[in-house]
XYZ file of C-alpha atoms in Angstrom:
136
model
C 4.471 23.567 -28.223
C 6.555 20.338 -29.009
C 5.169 17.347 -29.093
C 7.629 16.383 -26.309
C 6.417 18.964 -24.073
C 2.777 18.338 -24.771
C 3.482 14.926 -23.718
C 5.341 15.642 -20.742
C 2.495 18.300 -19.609
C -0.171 15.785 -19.743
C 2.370 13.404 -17.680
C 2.458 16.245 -15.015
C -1.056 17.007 -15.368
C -1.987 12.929 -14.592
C 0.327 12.780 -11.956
C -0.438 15.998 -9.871
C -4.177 14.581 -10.416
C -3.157 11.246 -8.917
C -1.898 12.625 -6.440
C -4.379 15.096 -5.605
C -7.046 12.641 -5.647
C -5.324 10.669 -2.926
C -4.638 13.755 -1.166
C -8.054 14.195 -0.725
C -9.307 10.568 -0.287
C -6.555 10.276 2.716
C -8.068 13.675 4.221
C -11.333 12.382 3.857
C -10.088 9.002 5.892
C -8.204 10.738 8.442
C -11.503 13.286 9.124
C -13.076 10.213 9.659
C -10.962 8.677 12.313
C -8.989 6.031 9.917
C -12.156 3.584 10.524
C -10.052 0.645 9.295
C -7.447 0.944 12.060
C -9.346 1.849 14.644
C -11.889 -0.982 13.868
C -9.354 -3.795 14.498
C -7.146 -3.240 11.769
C -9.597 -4.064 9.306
C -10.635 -7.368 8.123
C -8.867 -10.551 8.456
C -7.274 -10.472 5.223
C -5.535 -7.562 6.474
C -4.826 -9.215 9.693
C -3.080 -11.855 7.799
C -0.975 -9.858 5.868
C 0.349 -8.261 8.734
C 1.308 -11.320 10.165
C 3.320 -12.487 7.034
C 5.103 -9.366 7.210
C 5.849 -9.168 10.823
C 7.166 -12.768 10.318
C 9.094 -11.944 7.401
C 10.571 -8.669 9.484
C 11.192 -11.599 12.153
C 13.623 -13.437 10.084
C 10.908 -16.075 8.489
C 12.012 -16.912 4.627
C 11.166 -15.563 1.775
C 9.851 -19.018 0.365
C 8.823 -20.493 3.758
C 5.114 -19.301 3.691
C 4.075 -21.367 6.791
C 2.212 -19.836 9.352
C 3.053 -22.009 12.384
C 0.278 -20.160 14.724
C -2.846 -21.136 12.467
C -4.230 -24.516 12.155
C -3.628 -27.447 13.368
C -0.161 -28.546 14.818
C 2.061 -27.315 12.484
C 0.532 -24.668 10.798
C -0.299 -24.486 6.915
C 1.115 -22.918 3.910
C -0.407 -19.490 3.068
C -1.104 -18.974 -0.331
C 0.004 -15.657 -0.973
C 3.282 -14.419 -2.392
C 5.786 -12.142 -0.529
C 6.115 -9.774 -3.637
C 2.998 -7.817 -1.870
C 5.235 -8.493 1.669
C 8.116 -6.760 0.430
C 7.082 -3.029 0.191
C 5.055 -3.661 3.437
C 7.924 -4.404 5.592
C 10.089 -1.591 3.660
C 7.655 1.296 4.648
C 7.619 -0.490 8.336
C 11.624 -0.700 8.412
C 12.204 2.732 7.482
C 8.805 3.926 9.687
C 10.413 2.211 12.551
C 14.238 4.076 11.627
C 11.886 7.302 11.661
C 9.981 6.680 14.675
C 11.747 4.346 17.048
C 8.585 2.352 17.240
C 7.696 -0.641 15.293
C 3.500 -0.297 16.308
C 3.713 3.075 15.138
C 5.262 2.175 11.706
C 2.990 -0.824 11.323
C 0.196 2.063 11.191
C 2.032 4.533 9.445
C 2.107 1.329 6.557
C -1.383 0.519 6.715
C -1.945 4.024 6.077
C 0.694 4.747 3.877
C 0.460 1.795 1.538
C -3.138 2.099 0.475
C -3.049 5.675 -0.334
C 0.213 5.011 -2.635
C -1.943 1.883 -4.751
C -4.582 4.422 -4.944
C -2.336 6.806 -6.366
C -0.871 4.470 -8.546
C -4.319 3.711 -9.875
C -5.928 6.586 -10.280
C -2.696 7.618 -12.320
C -3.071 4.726 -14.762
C -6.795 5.344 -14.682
C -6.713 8.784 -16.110
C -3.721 7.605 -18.682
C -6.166 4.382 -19.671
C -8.859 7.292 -20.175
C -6.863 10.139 -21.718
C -5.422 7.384 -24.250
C -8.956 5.636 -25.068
C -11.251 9.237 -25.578
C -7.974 11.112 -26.742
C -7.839 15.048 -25.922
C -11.040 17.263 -24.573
């Protein structure tokens, strides 16, 4: 076998790994009810995000980070960037072009974007590993 092909078998290997792993990890959450929607979407850190992106989906800037319903009059500044905003409110846009329904799309992204970082990780985990200990 080519060195190529070797390479490009271990790619497939990783990635049908990855996303086996979140295969089962969303089955596992979705047995269980998806706790973290069901339990008020989760904690407020989650809350908050959701609010950036529904304002950003709203028409709010991509630089103006104020949210005007928190604090005093006024609001404050969040802290966080949009970069994390961005694939948010795509999976919600084309959820909502899919479904019709914007509440059912903000779900289908809460549920949708965790399992794809946990993909992503778990696919750069086992390449971190298979680099560091080398072939079994």
């Amino acid at each position: 076998m080519s060195i190529a092909k070797h390479g490009a078998s271990i790619w497939r290997s990783e990635i049908v790994l990855a996303l086996l792993a979140t295969l089962v990890a969303s089955a596992v959450n979705a047995w269980a009810g998806f706790p973290q929607l069901t339990n008020a979407h989760g904690d407020n850190d989650n809350l908050l995000r959701l609010v950036e992106v529904r304002d950003f989906l709203a028409g709010q800037g991509w630089f103006d980070l104020h949210q005007y319903r928190m604090g005093l009059e006024g609001g404050f500044v969040m802290h966080w960037s949009r970069l994390v905003d961005a694939p948010i409110a795509a999976i919600i846009l084309a959820a909502t072009a899919l479904t019709g329904s914007m509440a059912l799309a903000e779900n289908v992204a809460q549920v949708l974007w965790p399992a794809l970082l946990f993909c992503l990780a778990v696919f750069f985990i086992t390449r971190a590993a298979r680099n560091f200990a080398g072939e079994a």
